[in-house]
Coordinates of C-alpha atoms and ligand atoms in Angstrom, one line a residue:
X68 CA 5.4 122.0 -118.0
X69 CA 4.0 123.9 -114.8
X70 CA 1.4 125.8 -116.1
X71 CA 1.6 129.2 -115.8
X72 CA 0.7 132.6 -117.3
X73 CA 3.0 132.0 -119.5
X74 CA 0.5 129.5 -121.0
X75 CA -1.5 132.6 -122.3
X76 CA -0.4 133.5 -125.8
X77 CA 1.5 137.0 -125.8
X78 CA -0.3 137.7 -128.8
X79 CA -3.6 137.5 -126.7
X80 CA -2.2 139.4 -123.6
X81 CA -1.3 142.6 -125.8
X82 CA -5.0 142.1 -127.8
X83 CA -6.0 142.5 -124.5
X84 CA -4.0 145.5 -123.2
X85 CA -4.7 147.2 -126.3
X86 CA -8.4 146.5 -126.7
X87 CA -11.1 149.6 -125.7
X88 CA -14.7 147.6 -125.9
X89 CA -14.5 143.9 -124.7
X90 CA -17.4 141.4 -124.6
X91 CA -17.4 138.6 -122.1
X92 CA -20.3 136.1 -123.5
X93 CA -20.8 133.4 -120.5
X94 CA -22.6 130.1 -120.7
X95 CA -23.3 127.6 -118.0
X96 CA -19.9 126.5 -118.1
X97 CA -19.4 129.4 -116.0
X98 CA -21.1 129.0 -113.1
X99 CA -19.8 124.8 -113.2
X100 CA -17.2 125.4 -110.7
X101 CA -19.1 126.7 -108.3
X102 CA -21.3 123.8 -108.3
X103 CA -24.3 124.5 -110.6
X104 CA -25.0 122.1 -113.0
X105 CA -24.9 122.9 -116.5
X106 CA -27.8 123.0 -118.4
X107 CA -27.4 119.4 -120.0
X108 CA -25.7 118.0 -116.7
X109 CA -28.3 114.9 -116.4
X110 CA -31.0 115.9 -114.5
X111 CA -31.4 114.0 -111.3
X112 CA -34.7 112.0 -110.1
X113 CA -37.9 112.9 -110.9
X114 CA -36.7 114.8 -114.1
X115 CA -34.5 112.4 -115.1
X116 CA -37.3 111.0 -117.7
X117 CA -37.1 114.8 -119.0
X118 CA -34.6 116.3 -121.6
X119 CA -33.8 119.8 -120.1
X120 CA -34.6 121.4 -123.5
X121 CA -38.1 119.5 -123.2
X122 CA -38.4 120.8 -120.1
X123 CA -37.7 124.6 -120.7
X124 CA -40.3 125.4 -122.6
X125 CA -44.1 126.9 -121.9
X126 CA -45.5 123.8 -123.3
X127 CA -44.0 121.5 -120.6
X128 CA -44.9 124.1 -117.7
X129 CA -48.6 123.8 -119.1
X130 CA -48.2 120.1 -119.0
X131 CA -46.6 119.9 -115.8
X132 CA -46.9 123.4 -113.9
X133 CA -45.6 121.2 -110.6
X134 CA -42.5 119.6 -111.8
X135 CA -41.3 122.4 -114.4
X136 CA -41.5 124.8 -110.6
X137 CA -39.9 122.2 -108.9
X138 CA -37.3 121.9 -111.6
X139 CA -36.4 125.5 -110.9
X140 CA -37.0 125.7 -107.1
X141 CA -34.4 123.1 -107.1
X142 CA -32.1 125.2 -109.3
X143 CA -32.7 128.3 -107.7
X144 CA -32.2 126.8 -104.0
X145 CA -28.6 125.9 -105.8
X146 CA -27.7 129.1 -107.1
X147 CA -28.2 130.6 -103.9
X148 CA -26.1 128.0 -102.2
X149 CA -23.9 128.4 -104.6
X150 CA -20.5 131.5 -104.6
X151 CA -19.3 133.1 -107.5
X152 CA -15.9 131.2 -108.3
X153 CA -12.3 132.8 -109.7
X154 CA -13.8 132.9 -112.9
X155 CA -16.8 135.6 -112.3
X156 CA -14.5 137.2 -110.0
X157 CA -11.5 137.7 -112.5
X158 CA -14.5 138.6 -115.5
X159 CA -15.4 141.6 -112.6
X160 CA -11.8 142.3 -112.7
X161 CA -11.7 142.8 -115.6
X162 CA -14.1 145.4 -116.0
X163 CA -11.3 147.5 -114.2
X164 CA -8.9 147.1 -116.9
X165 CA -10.1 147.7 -120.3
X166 CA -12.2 151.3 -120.9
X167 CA -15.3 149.3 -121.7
X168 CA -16.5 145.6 -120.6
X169 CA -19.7 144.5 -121.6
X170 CA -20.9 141.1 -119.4
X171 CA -23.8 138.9 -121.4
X172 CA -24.9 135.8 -120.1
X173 CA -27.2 133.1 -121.3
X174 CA -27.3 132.3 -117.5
X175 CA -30.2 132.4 -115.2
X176 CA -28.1 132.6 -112.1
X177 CA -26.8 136.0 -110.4
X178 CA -23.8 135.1 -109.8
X179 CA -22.0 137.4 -111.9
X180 CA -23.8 140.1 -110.4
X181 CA -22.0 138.4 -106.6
X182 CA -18.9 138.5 -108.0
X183 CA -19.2 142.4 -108.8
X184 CA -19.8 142.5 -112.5
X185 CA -21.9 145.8 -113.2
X186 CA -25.3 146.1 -115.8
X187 CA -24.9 142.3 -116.6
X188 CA -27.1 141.4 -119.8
X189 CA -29.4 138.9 -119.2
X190 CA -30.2 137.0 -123.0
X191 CA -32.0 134.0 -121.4
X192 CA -34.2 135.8 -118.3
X193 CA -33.3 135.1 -114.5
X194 CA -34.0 132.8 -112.0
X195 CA -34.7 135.5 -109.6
X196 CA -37.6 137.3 -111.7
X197 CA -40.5 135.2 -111.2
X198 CA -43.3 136.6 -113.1
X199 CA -47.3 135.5 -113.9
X200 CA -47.8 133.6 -117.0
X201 CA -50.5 135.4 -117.6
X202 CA -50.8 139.0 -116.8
X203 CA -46.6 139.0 -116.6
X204 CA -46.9 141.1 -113.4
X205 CA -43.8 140.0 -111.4
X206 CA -43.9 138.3 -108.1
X207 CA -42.0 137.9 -104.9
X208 CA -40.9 134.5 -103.6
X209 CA -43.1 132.7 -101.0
X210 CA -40.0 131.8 -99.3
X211 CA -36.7 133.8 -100.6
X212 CA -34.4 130.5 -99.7
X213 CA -36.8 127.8 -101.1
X214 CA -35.8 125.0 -98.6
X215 CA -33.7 122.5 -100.1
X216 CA -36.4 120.9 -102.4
X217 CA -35.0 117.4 -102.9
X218 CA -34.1 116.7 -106.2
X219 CA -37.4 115.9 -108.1
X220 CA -40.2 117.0 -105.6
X221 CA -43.0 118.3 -107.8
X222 CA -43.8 121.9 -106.3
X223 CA -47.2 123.7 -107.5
X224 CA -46.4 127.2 -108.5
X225 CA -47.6 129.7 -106.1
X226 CA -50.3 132.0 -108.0
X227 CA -50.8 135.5 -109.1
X228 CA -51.8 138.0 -106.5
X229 CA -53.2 139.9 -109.1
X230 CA -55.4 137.6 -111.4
X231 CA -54.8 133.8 -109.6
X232 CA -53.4 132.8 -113.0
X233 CA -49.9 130.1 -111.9
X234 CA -46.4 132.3 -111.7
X235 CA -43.6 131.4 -113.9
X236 CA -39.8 131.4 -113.9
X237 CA -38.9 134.4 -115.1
X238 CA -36.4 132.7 -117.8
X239 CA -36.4 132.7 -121.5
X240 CA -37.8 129.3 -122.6
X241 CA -37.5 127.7 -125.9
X242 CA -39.7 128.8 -128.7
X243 CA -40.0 132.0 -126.5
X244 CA -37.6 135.1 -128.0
X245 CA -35.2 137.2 -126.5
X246 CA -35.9 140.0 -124.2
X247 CA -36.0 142.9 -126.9
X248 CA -33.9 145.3 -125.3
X249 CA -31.3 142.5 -123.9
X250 CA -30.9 141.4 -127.3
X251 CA -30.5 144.9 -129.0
X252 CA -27.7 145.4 -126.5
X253 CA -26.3 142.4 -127.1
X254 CA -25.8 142.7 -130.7
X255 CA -24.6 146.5 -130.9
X256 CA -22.0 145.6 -128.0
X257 CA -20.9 142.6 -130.4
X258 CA -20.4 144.3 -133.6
X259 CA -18.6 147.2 -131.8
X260 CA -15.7 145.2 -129.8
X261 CA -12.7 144.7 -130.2
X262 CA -12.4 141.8 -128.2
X263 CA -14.9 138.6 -127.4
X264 CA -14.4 136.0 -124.9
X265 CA -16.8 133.0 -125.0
X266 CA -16.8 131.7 -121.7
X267 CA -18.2 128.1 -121.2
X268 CA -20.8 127.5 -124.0
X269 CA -21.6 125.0 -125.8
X270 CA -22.1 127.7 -128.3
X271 CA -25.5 125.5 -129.7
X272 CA -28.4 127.5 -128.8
X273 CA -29.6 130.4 -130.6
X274 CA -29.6 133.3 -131.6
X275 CA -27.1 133.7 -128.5
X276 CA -24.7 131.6 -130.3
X277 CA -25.0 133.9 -133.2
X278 CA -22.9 137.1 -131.5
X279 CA -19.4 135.9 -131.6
X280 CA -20.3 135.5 -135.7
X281 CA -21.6 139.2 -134.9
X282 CA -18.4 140.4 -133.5
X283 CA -16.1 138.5 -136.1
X284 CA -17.8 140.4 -138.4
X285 CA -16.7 143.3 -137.0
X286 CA -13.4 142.5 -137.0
X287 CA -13.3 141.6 -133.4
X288 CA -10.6 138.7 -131.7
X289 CA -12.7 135.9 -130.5
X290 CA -11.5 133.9 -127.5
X291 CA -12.7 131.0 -126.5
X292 CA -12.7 129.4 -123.2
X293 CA -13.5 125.8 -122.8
X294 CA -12.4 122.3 -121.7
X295 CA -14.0 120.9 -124.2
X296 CA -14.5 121.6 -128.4
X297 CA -17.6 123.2 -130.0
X298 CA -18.7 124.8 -132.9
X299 CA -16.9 127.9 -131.8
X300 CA -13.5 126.1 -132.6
X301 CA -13.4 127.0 -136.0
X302 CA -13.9 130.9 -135.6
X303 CA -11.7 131.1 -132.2
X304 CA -8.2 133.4 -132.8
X305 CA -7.4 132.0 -129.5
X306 CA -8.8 128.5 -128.2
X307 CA -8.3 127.9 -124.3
X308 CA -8.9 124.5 -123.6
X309 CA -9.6 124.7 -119.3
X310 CA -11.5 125.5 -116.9
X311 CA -12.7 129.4 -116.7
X312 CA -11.8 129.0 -113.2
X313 CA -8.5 128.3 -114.1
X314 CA -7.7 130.0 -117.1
X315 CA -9.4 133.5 -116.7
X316 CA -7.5 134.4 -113.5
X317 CA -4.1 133.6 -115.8
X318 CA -5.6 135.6 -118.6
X319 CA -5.9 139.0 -116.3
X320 CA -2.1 138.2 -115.0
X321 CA -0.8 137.7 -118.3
X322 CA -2.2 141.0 -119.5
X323 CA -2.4 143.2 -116.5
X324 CA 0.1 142.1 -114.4
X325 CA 4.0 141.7 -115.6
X326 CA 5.7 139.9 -112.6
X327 CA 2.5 139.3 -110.8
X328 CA 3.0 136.2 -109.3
X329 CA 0.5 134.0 -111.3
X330 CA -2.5 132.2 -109.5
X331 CA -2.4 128.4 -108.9
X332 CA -1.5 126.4 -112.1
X333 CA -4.2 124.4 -113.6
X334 CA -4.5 122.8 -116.6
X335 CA -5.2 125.1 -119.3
X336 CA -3.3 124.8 -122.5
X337 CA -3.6 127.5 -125.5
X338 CA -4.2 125.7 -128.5
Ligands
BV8_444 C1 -36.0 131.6 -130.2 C2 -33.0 129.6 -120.0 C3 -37.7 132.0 -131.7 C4 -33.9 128.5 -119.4 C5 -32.2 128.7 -122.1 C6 -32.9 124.6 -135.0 C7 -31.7 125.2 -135.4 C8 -31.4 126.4 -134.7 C9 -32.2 127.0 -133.7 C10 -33.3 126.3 -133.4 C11 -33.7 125.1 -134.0 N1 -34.8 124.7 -133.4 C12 -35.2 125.6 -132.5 C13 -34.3 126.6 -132.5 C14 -34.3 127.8 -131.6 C15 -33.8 127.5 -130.2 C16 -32.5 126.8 -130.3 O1 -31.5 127.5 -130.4 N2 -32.5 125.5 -130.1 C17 -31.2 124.8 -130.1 C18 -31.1 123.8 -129.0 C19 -31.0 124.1 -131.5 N3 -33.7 128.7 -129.6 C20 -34.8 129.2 -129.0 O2 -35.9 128.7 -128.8 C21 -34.6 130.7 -128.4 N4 -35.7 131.5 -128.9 O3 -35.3 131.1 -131.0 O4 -37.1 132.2 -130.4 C22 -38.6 133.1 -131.9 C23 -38.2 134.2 -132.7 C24 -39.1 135.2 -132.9 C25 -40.3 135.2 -132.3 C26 -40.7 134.1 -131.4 C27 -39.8 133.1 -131.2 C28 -34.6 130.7 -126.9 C29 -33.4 129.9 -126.4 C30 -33.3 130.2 -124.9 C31 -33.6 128.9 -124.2 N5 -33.3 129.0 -122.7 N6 -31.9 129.0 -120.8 C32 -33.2 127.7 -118.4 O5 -32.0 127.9 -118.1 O6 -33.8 126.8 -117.9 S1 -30.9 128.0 -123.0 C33 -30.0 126.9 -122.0 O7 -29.4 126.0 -122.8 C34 -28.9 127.6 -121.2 O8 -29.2 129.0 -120.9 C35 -27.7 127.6 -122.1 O9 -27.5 128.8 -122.8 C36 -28.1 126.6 -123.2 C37 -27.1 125.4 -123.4 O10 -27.1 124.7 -122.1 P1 -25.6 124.1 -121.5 O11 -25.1 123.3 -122.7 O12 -25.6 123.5 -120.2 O13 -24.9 125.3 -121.3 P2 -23.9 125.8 -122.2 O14 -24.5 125.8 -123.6 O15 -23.6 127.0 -121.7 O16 -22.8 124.6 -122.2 C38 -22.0 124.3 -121.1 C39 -20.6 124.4 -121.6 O17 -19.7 124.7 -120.6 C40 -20.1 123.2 -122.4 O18 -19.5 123.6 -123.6 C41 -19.0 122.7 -121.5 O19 -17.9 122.1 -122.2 C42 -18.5 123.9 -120.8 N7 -17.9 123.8 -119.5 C43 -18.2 122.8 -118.5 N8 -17.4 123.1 -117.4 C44 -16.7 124.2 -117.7 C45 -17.0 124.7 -119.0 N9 -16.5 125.8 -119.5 C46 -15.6 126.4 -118.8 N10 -15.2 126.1 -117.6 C47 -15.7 125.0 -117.0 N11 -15.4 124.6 -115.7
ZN445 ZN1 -51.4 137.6 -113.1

């Protein structure tokens, strides 16, 4: 069957119309389709002896201050490469149609922020907020477009201007916790929507994982948005097996737009 909005449950399009506070919870899945490699897309070259996990953490950036920058320098050289795709673009949309939107990532990109989504939370830190790993006082880039490091060049971390101690990423690494304010906004915008999409995660790490549970809770429709299953399946109200790219442009028409001619099919299907 051509796929159209039509794909997109009725039930979900009038949950939509009718919902006040709506969460959008975005994973790497994302920012896929515009080219950035999720976090467990197998890392290329030099890293490829490295587990991502191992590799975001403090302990490997002791280690290996050079590659764990060069890991990120590569990454960040991406990102700004890279262009928001129909997905961020129809999650800014969104924000136009329902009284409150609150965006939370557990991305490190901005591209959210490109595509026009306003006070984005930030669970897991940003690419773009280098900081010193030792007196935390943040840092501008050297260069603001790091020249295309080639996949796997070690890069030494420039050093703080303040105390000479080597800068960081300014992302959330494991073992580290939450920014404290991120999180308490987080949670409160959970438990008090009526609505949650889950956008591209693989819905494994915590204790980001843990807010569509929060919003359940609170009696919230949970929608899920993913080619492929995760733990998430078994909460979901609604699970949309696609593409974001794909599928969140046909959610917005199915709800917002009666006659709209919808966007280019794709492959979505509303299990
Ligand atoms: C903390 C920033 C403690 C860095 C990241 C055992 C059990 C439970 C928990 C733990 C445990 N052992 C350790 C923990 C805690 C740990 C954790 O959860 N580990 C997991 C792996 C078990 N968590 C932590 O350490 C957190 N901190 O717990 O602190 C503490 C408490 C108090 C005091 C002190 C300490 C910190 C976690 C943050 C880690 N940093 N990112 C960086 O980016 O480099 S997490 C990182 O991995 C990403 O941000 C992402 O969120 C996550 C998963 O990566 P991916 O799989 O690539 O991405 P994603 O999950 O988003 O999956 C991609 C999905 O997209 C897939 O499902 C795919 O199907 C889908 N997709 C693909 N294409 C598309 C698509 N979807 C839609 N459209 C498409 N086109
Ligand atoms: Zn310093």
């Amino acid at each position: 069957m051509k796929n159209t909005h039509h794909d997109i449950a009725p039930a979900l399009a009038r949950a939509l119309r009718a919902a006040r506070r709506v969460v959008v919870f975005t994973g790497a899945g994302v920012s896929a389709e515009s080219g950035i490699a999720t976090f467990r897309d197998a890392l290329t070259g030099l890293w490829s002896r490295f587990d991502a996990q191992a590799l975001a953490t403090p302990e490997a950036f002791r280690e290996h201050p050079d590659i764990v920058w060069g890991w990120y320098e590569w990454r960040r050289a991406q990102v700004l490469r890279a262009a928001p795709n129909a997905a961020h673009h129809a999650i800014a949309a969104l924000a136009h149609h329902v009284p409150e939107l609150a965006v939370i990532t557990q991305n490190v990109d901005d591209l959210h922020e490109r595509a026009g989504s306003q006070d984005v939370t930030h669970l897991h830190g940003s690419l773009h907020a280098p900081r010193c790993s030792r007196c935390a006082a943040p840092q501008a880039f050297a260069s603001p477009t790091p020249d295309e490091p080639d996949a796997g060049r070690r890069i030494a971390p420039p050093l703080c201007a303040a105390c000479g101690a080597p800068v960081r990423p300014g992302v959330v690494w494991f073992g580290e916790s939450l920014p404290a304010q991120a999180w308490r906004d987080a949670t409160l915008a959970a438990q008090q929507c009526d609505l949650l999409f889950s956008i591209g995660t693989s819905s494994l790490v915590y204790p980001a994982a843990e807010l569509p549970r929060l919003a359940l809770a609170g009696g919230a429709k949970i929608v899920q948005v993913n080619p492929a299953a995760t733990p998430l399946d078994a909460l979901a109200h609604h699970n949309l097996r696609g593409a974001a790219a794909d599928v969140m442009p046909r959610v917005l028409a199915a709800a917002f737009s009666a006659g709209m001619a919808p966007p280019a099919s794709g492959q979505g299907e509303d299990s």
